Tab-separated table of C-alpha atoms in Angstrom:
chain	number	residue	atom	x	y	z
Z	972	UNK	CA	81.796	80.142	152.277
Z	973	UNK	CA	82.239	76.282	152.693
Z	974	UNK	CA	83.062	75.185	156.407
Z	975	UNK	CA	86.112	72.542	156.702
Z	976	UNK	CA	86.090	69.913	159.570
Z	977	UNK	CA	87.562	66.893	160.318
Z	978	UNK	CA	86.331	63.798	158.971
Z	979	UNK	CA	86.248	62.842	162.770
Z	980	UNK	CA	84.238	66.021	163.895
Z	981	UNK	CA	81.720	64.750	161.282
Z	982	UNK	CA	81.688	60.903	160.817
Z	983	UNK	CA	77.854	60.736	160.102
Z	984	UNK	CA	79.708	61.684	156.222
Z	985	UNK	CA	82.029	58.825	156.153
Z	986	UNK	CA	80.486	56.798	154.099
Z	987	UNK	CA	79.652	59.690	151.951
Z	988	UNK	CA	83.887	60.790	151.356
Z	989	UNK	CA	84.657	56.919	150.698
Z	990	UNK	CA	81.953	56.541	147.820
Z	991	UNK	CA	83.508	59.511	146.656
Z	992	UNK	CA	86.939	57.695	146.634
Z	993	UNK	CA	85.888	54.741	145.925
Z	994	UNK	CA	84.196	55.583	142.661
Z	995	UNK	CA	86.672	58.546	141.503
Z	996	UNK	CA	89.454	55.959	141.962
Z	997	UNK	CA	89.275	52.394	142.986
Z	998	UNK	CA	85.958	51.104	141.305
Z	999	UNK	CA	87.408	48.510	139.354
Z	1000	UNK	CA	86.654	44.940	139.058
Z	1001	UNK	CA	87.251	42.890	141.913
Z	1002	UNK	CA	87.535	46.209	144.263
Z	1003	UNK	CA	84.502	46.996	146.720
Z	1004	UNK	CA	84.044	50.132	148.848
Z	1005	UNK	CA	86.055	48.114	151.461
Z	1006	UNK	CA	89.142	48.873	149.992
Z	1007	UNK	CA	88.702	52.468	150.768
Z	1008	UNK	CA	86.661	51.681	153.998
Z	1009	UNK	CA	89.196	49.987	155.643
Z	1010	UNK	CA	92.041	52.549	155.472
Z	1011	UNK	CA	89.380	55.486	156.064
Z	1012	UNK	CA	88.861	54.090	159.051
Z	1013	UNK	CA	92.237	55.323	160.368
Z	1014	UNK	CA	90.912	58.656	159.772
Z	1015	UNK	CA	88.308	59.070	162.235
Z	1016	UNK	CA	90.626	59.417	165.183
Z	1017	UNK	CA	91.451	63.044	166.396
Z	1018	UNK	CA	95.152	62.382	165.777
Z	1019	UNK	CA	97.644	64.516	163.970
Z	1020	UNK	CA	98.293	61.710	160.983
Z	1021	UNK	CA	96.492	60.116	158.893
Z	1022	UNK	CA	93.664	62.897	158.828
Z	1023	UNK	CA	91.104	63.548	156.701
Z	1024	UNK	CA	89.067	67.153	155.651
Z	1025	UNK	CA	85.378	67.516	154.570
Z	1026	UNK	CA	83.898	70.347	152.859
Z	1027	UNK	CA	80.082	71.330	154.005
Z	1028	UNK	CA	78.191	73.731	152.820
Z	1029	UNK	CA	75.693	73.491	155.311
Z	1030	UNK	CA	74.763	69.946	156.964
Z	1031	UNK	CA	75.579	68.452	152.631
Z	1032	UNK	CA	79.333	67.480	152.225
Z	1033	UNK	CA	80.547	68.915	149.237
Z	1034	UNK	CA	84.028	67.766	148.745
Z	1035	UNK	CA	86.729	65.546	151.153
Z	1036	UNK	CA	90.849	65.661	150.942
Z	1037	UNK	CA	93.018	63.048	152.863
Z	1038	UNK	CA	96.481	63.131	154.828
Z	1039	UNK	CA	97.995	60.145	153.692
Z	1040	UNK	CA	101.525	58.113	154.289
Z	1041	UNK	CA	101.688	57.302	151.076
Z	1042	UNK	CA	99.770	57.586	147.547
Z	1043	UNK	CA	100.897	54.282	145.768
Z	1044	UNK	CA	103.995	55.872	144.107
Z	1045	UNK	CA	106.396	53.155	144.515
Z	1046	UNK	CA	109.518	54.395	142.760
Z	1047	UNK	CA	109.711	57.336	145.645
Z	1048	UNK	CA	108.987	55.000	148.781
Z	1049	UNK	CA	110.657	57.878	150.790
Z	1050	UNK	CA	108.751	60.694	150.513
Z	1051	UNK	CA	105.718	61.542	152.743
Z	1052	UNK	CA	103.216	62.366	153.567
Z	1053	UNK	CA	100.940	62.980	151.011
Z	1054	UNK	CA	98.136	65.617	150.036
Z	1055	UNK	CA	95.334	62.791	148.704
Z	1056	UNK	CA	92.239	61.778	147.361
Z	1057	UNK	CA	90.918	65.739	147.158
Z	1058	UNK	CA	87.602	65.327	145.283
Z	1059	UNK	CA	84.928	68.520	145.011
Z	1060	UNK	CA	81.272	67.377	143.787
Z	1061	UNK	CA	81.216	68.533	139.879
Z	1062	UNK	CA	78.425	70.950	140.826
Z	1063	UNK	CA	81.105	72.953	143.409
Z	1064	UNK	CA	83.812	72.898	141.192
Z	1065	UNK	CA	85.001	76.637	140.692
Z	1066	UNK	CA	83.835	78.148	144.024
Z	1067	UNK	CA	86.859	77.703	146.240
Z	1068	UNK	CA	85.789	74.129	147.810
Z	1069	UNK	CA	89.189	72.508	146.630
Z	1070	UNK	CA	91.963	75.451	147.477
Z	1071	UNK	CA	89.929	75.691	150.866
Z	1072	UNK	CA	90.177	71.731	151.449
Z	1073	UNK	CA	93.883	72.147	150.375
Z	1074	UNK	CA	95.080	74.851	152.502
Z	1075	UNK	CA	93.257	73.248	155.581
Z	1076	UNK	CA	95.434	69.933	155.227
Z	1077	UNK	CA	98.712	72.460	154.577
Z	1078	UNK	CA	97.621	73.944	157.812
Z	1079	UNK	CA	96.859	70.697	160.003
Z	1080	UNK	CA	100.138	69.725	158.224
Z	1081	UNK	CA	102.528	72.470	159.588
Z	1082	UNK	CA	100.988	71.799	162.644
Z	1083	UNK	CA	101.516	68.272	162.639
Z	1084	UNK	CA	105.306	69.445	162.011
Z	1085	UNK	CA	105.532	67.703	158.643
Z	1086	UNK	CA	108.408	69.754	156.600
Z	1087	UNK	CA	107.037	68.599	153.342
Z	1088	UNK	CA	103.818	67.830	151.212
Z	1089	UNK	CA	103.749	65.344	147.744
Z	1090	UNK	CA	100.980	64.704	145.957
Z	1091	UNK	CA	99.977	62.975	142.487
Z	1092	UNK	CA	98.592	65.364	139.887
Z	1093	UNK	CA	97.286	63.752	136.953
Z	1094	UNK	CA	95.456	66.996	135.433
Z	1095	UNK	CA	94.800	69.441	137.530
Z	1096	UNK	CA	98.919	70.418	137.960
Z	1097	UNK	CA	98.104	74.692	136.763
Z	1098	UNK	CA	95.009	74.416	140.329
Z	1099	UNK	CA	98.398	73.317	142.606
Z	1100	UNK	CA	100.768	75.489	141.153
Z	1101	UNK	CA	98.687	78.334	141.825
Z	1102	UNK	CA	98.327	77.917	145.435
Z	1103	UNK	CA	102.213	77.545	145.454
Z	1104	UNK	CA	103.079	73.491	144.947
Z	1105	UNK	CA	105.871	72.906	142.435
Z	1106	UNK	CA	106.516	70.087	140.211
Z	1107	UNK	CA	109.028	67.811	142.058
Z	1108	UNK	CA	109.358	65.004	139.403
Z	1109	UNK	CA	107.239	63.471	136.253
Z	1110	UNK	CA	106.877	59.759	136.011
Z	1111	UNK	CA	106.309	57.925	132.778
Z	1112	UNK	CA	104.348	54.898	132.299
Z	1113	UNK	CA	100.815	53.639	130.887
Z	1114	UNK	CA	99.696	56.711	132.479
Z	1115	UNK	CA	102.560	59.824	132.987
Z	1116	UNK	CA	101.534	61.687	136.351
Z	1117	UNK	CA	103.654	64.632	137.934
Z	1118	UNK	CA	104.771	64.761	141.165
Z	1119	UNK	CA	104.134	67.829	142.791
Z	1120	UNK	CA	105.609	69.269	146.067
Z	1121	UNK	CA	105.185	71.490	148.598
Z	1122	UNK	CA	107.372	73.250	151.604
Z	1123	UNK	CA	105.679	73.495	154.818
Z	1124	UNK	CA	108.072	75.945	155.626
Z	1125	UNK	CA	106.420	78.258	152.985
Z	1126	UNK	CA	104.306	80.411	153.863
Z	1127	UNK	CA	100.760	80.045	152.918
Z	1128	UNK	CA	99.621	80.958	149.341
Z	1129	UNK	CA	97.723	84.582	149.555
Z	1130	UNK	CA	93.933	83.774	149.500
């Protein structure tokens, strides 16, 4: 069993979650860790939005998901917020580190009194849909992603 705190409740691992980011996502050229140091910032406040999750097993972080306002998708400027940036060290994947990091957000989300979660899904659309997201839309373009959604309102997927 993984524990799941706030980035804030554990901010010695910041720089840790935006490596992780950073290199899954925005290592490109011109791009430095600052472009995901900058907005992460945001996320160390004990504040219902933006938040961020981190996954420890132990004292190690293990995996990190984000609240975020938006996730870059500019043909649906309207919807938010959005489930983020959920990355699981290769040698967790398959023990429960993602779903756990998932359902935390849904929860600090319903809390938060958001009706409704979006979230790109490039690959991993069959992980979502089985903890109860649904495809909302699918975008074409140099790279197709699906847009996948989620009802706060919902109750939680069975564990």
């Amino acid at each position: 069993m993984f524990v799941i705190k706030y980035l804030y409740e554990a901010p010695q691992h910041f720089d840790t979650v935006a490596d992780w980011i950073y290199r899954q996502w925005w290592q490109k050229p011109g791009n430095t860790a600052e472009v995901v140091k900058a907005p992460l910032r945001e996320h160390l406040q004990a504040q219902p939005f933006p938040a961020a999750f981190v996954a420890l097993d132990g004292e190690k972080p293990v995996g990190s998901v984000l609240l975020i306002e938006n996730d870059g998708v500019d043909a649906l400027p309207d919807l938010k917020p959005w489930l983020g940036a959920l990355y699981v060290l290769p040698e967790y994947r398959g023990q429960g580190v993602g779903k756990q990091l998932v359902q935390a957000l849904e929860q600090h989300a319903r809390q938060a009194g958001f009706a409704d979660l979006y979230l790109v899904a490039t690959d991993r659309v069959s992980f979502y849909y089985e903890l109860g997201w649904r495809v909302y839309t699918k975008l074409v373009g140099k790279n197709g992603i699906t847009i996948m959604h989620k009802s706060m309102d919902a109750p939680p997927a069975a564990s």
